[in-house]
Short mmCIF file of C-alpha atoms in Angstrom, two decimals:
data_model
loop_
_atom_site.label_atom_id
_atom_site.label_comp_id
_atom_site.label_asym_id
_atom_site.label_seq_id
_atom_site.Cartn_x
_atom_site.Cartn_y
_atom_site.Cartn_z
CA UNK A 155 43.77 -58.26 -105.31
CA UNK A 156 42.43 -55.17 -107.10
CA UNK A 157 43.01 -55.19 -110.94
CA UNK A 158 44.02 -51.60 -111.64
CA UNK A 159 43.80 -51.99 -115.38
CA UNK A 160 40.23 -53.10 -114.98
CA UNK A 161 39.43 -50.12 -112.62
CA UNK A 162 40.80 -47.86 -115.19
CA UNK A 163 38.88 -49.38 -118.08
CA UNK A 164 35.51 -49.28 -116.03
CA UNK A 165 36.23 -45.63 -115.19
CA UNK A 166 36.70 -44.64 -118.74
CA UNK A 167 34.01 -46.88 -120.13
CA UNK A 168 31.41 -47.39 -117.47
CA UNK A 169 29.32 -50.46 -118.05
CA UNK A 170 25.61 -49.95 -118.79
CA UNK A 171 23.11 -50.22 -115.89
CA UNK A 172 21.99 -53.88 -115.59
CA UNK A 173 19.82 -54.85 -112.62
CA UNK A 174 20.62 -58.49 -113.18
CA UNK A 175 24.37 -58.19 -112.82
CA UNK A 176 26.52 -57.90 -109.94
CA UNK A 177 29.22 -55.24 -110.23
CA UNK A 178 32.82 -56.31 -109.96
CA UNK A 179 34.99 -54.87 -107.13
CA UNK A 180 36.97 -52.93 -109.89
CA UNK A 181 33.65 -51.44 -111.23
CA UNK A 182 32.64 -50.38 -107.72
CA UNK A 183 35.99 -48.60 -107.21
CA UNK A 184 35.75 -46.82 -110.59
CA UNK A 185 32.08 -45.82 -109.81
CA UNK A 186 33.15 -44.38 -106.48
CA UNK A 187 36.08 -42.39 -108.08
CA UNK A 188 33.67 -40.96 -110.83
CA UNK A 189 31.37 -39.89 -107.82
CA UNK A 190 34.23 -38.20 -106.17
CA UNK A 191 35.14 -36.26 -109.39
CA UNK A 192 31.51 -35.31 -109.93
CA UNK A 193 31.07 -34.17 -106.30
CA UNK A 194 34.24 -32.03 -106.68
CA UNK A 195 33.03 -30.32 -109.80
CA UNK A 196 29.56 -29.64 -108.16
CA UNK A 197 31.20 -27.80 -105.36
CA UNK A 198 33.31 -25.85 -107.56
CA UNK A 199 36.60 -27.73 -106.83
CA UNK A 200 39.41 -28.61 -109.02
CA UNK A 201 39.98 -32.46 -109.58
CA UNK A 202 43.47 -31.83 -110.78
CA UNK A 203 44.50 -29.93 -107.66
CA UNK A 204 42.73 -32.62 -105.51
CA UNK A 205 44.30 -35.51 -107.34
CA UNK A 206 40.95 -37.06 -108.43
CA UNK A 207 39.99 -39.18 -111.28
CA UNK A 208 42.65 -39.15 -114.04
CA UNK A 209 44.81 -36.80 -111.86
CA UNK A 210 45.32 -39.43 -109.21
CA UNK A 211 47.25 -42.70 -109.08
CA UNK A 212 44.23 -45.01 -109.24
CA UNK A 213 43.06 -43.85 -112.64
CA UNK A 214 46.08 -41.84 -113.95
CA UNK A 215 48.85 -44.19 -112.98
CA UNK A 216 51.80 -44.33 -110.60
CA UNK A 217 53.27 -40.99 -111.70
CA UNK A 218 50.20 -39.22 -110.35
CA UNK A 219 49.43 -38.15 -106.70
CA UNK A 220 48.50 -41.16 -104.52
CA UNK A 221 44.77 -41.87 -104.52
CA UNK A 222 43.54 -42.28 -100.96
CA UNK A 223 40.08 -43.31 -99.73
CA UNK A 224 38.49 -42.64 -96.43
CA UNK A 225 36.10 -45.57 -96.81
CA UNK A 226 36.03 -48.92 -98.75
CA UNK A 227 34.42 -48.03 -102.06
CA UNK A 228 32.61 -51.35 -102.13
CA UNK A 229 30.90 -50.43 -98.88
CA UNK A 230 29.97 -46.80 -99.99
CA UNK A 231 27.21 -45.30 -102.06
CA UNK A 232 24.05 -46.94 -103.41
CA UNK A 233 23.51 -50.31 -105.01
CA UNK A 234 20.45 -52.07 -106.24
CA UNK A 235 19.82 -55.62 -104.94
CA UNK A 236 19.42 -58.34 -107.53
CA UNK A 237 15.81 -59.31 -108.47
CA UNK A 238 13.83 -60.78 -105.73
CA UNK A 239 13.26 -63.96 -107.98
CA UNK A 240 16.98 -64.61 -107.68
CA UNK A 241 16.39 -65.38 -103.94
CA UNK A 242 13.32 -67.56 -104.50
CA UNK A 243 14.59 -71.07 -104.29
CA UNK A 244 14.22 -73.71 -101.51
CA UNK A 245 17.48 -73.07 -99.66
CA UNK A 246 16.88 -69.41 -99.64
CA UNK A 247 13.47 -69.99 -98.24
CA UNK A 248 14.76 -72.26 -95.56
CA UNK A 249 14.68 -70.70 -91.97
CA UNK A 250 16.40 -72.11 -88.98
CA UNK A 251 14.96 -71.11 -85.53
CA UNK A 252 17.62 -70.10 -83.00
CA UNK A 253 18.23 -72.16 -79.95
CA UNK A 254 16.02 -69.95 -77.80
CA UNK A 255 13.05 -70.20 -79.91
CA UNK A 256 10.38 -67.53 -80.28
CA UNK A 257 11.58 -65.65 -77.11
CA UNK A 258 15.16 -65.21 -78.56
CA UNK A 259 13.69 -64.06 -81.83
CA UNK A 260 11.57 -61.37 -80.07
CA UNK A 261 14.48 -60.32 -77.81
CA UNK A 262 16.77 -60.02 -80.96
CA UNK A 263 14.17 -57.75 -82.75
CA UNK A 264 13.50 -55.78 -79.60
CA UNK A 265 17.30 -54.98 -79.42
CA UNK A 266 17.34 -53.91 -83.10
CA UNK A 267 14.33 -51.59 -82.36
CA UNK A 268 16.04 -50.09 -79.42
CA UNK A 269 19.27 -49.63 -81.28
CA UNK A 270 17.93 -48.15 -84.51
CA UNK A 271 14.38 -46.81 -83.89
CA UNK A 272 14.78 -45.34 -80.40
CA UNK A 273 13.66 -41.77 -81.53
CA UNK A 274 10.52 -42.96 -83.45
CA UNK A 275 7.05 -42.60 -82.12
CA UNK A 276 5.27 -45.82 -81.40
CA UNK A 277 8.52 -47.90 -81.55
CA UNK A 278 7.56 -51.49 -82.33
CA UNK A 279 8.05 -54.35 -79.87
CA UNK A 280 10.30 -57.13 -80.77
CA UNK A 281 7.41 -59.31 -81.86
CA UNK A 282 5.93 -56.39 -83.96
CA UNK A 283 9.28 -55.62 -85.72
CA UNK A 284 9.72 -59.33 -86.36
CA UNK A 285 6.28 -59.42 -88.07
CA UNK A 286 7.28 -56.34 -90.19
CA UNK A 287 10.35 -58.11 -91.42
CA UNK A 288 8.25 -61.03 -92.53
CA UNK A 289 5.49 -58.98 -94.30
CA UNK A 290 4.80 -59.10 -97.95
CA UNK A 291 3.48 -55.58 -97.92
CA UNK A 292 4.53 -52.52 -96.03
CA UNK A 293 2.56 -49.42 -94.85
CA UNK A 294 4.19 -46.10 -94.48
CA UNK A 295 5.27 -46.47 -90.90
CA UNK A 296 6.44 -50.03 -91.43
CA UNK A 297 8.44 -49.05 -94.58
CA UNK A 298 10.16 -46.32 -92.49
CA UNK A 299 11.07 -48.71 -89.68
CA UNK A 300 12.78 -51.19 -91.99
CA UNK A 301 14.46 -48.46 -93.97
CA UNK A 302 15.99 -47.07 -90.80
CA UNK A 303 17.02 -50.40 -89.60
CA UNK A 304 18.87 -51.27 -92.76
CA UNK A 305 20.33 -47.73 -92.94
CA UNK A 306 22.18 -48.29 -89.66
CA UNK A 307 22.38 -52.09 -89.00
CA UNK A 308 25.81 -53.42 -88.25
CA UNK A 309 26.88 -56.32 -90.50
CA UNK A 310 27.07 -58.78 -87.55
CA UNK A 311 23.52 -58.02 -86.83
CA UNK A 312 22.52 -58.29 -90.46
CA UNK A 313 23.84 -61.88 -90.34
CA UNK A 314 21.97 -62.54 -87.13
CA UNK A 315 18.74 -61.78 -88.84
CA UNK A 316 19.25 -65.45 -90.04
CA UNK A 317 20.81 -66.98 -86.99
CA UNK A 318 18.95 -65.18 -84.09
CA UNK A 319 16.00 -63.57 -86.03
CA UNK A 320 14.87 -66.86 -87.46
CA UNK A 321 14.36 -65.43 -90.94
CA UNK A 322 15.16 -66.97 -94.29
CA UNK A 323 17.42 -65.40 -96.88
CA UNK A 324 14.37 -64.84 -99.06
CA UNK A 325 12.50 -62.88 -96.22
CA UNK A 326 15.59 -60.67 -95.59
CA UNK A 327 15.89 -60.04 -99.39
CA UNK A 328 12.20 -59.20 -99.64
CA UNK A 329 12.48 -56.85 -96.79
CA UNK A 330 15.44 -55.16 -98.41
CA UNK A 331 13.42 -54.75 -101.63
CA UNK A 332 10.24 -53.49 -100.03
CA UNK A 333 12.10 -50.88 -97.96
CA UNK A 334 13.99 -49.60 -101.07
CA UNK A 335 17.23 -50.22 -99.41
CA UNK A 336 20.32 -49.29 -101.57
CA UNK A 337 22.95 -49.19 -98.88
CA UNK A 338 25.96 -50.80 -100.53
CA UNK A 339 27.09 -52.86 -97.53
CA UNK A 340 23.68 -54.39 -97.07
CA UNK A 341 23.15 -54.99 -100.73
CA UNK A 342 26.58 -56.55 -101.24
CA UNK A 343 25.85 -58.95 -98.45
CA UNK A 344 22.39 -60.18 -99.60
CA UNK A 345 23.50 -60.43 -103.28
CA UNK A 346 25.95 -63.21 -102.34
CA UNK A 347 22.87 -65.48 -101.93
CA UNK A 348 21.36 -64.59 -105.30
CA UNK A 349 21.06 -67.41 -107.85
CA UNK A 350 19.68 -66.78 -111.39
CA UNK A 351 16.38 -68.57 -111.77
CA UNK A 352 17.79 -70.82 -114.54
CA UNK A 353 20.36 -72.31 -112.07
CA UNK A 354 18.18 -72.83 -108.99
CA UNK A 355 17.20 -76.34 -109.81
CA UNK A 356 20.28 -77.78 -108.48
CA UNK A 357 19.74 -75.99 -105.07
CA UNK A 358 16.60 -77.86 -104.05
CA UNK A 359 16.20 -79.29 -100.53
CA UNK A 360 14.10 -82.33 -99.83
CA UNK A 361 10.50 -81.19 -99.23
CA UNK A 362 10.52 -82.28 -95.64
CA UNK A 363 13.50 -80.05 -94.82
CA UNK A 364 11.90 -76.84 -95.92
CA UNK A 365 9.50 -74.70 -93.75
CA UNK A 366 8.34 -71.21 -92.72
CA UNK A 367 10.33 -69.03 -90.51
CA UNK A 368 9.65 -69.28 -86.81
CA UNK A 369 8.58 -65.63 -86.92
CA UNK A 370 5.62 -66.58 -89.21
CA UNK A 371 4.83 -69.56 -87.04
CA UNK A 372 4.70 -67.51 -83.84
CA UNK A 373 2.87 -64.48 -85.18
#
């Protein structure tokens, strides 16, 4: 349940930017409401008339006009993923191949390319997009391809990068970092797997259980 007192505190006293801290749900609501007020002022609007910020119930209290959102604040705007080192532990590097093996991997990435890169010249094949997702370095076109996929990918397909794409959590996190993706929905999802480096020792797999993704093996 949303803590309204915490939302109001975060709105009036925004926390300093810290790339190594996950924002709370209350902080995300406060940040979104501040952006709405700033946007209103930029276009010459009146926050009081529109019931924004301190003039709406979320921040101003129940005697103010009801605050209503057209989107979920935790899924809107831009967020930074936690540092890549937070995803560099054995369980996050573990990749499980799908039942259909390499063919299923390539079919899955071909569907992603058809969904999100249809208007691009030289659209990659499924195998090509899979290799791009596993790349440690991106060229201009590859960067654009990943950026566009993450900008539009549906959450169920984001999860399927692991189950059907044969990728590890680390590989997905690296692709998000390399493509400069800040889409809140994507970043919120990947951040749930982040573990501070000092706490990763308890998450080790036996050596024989770890391995590269099927994409790397097949490329």
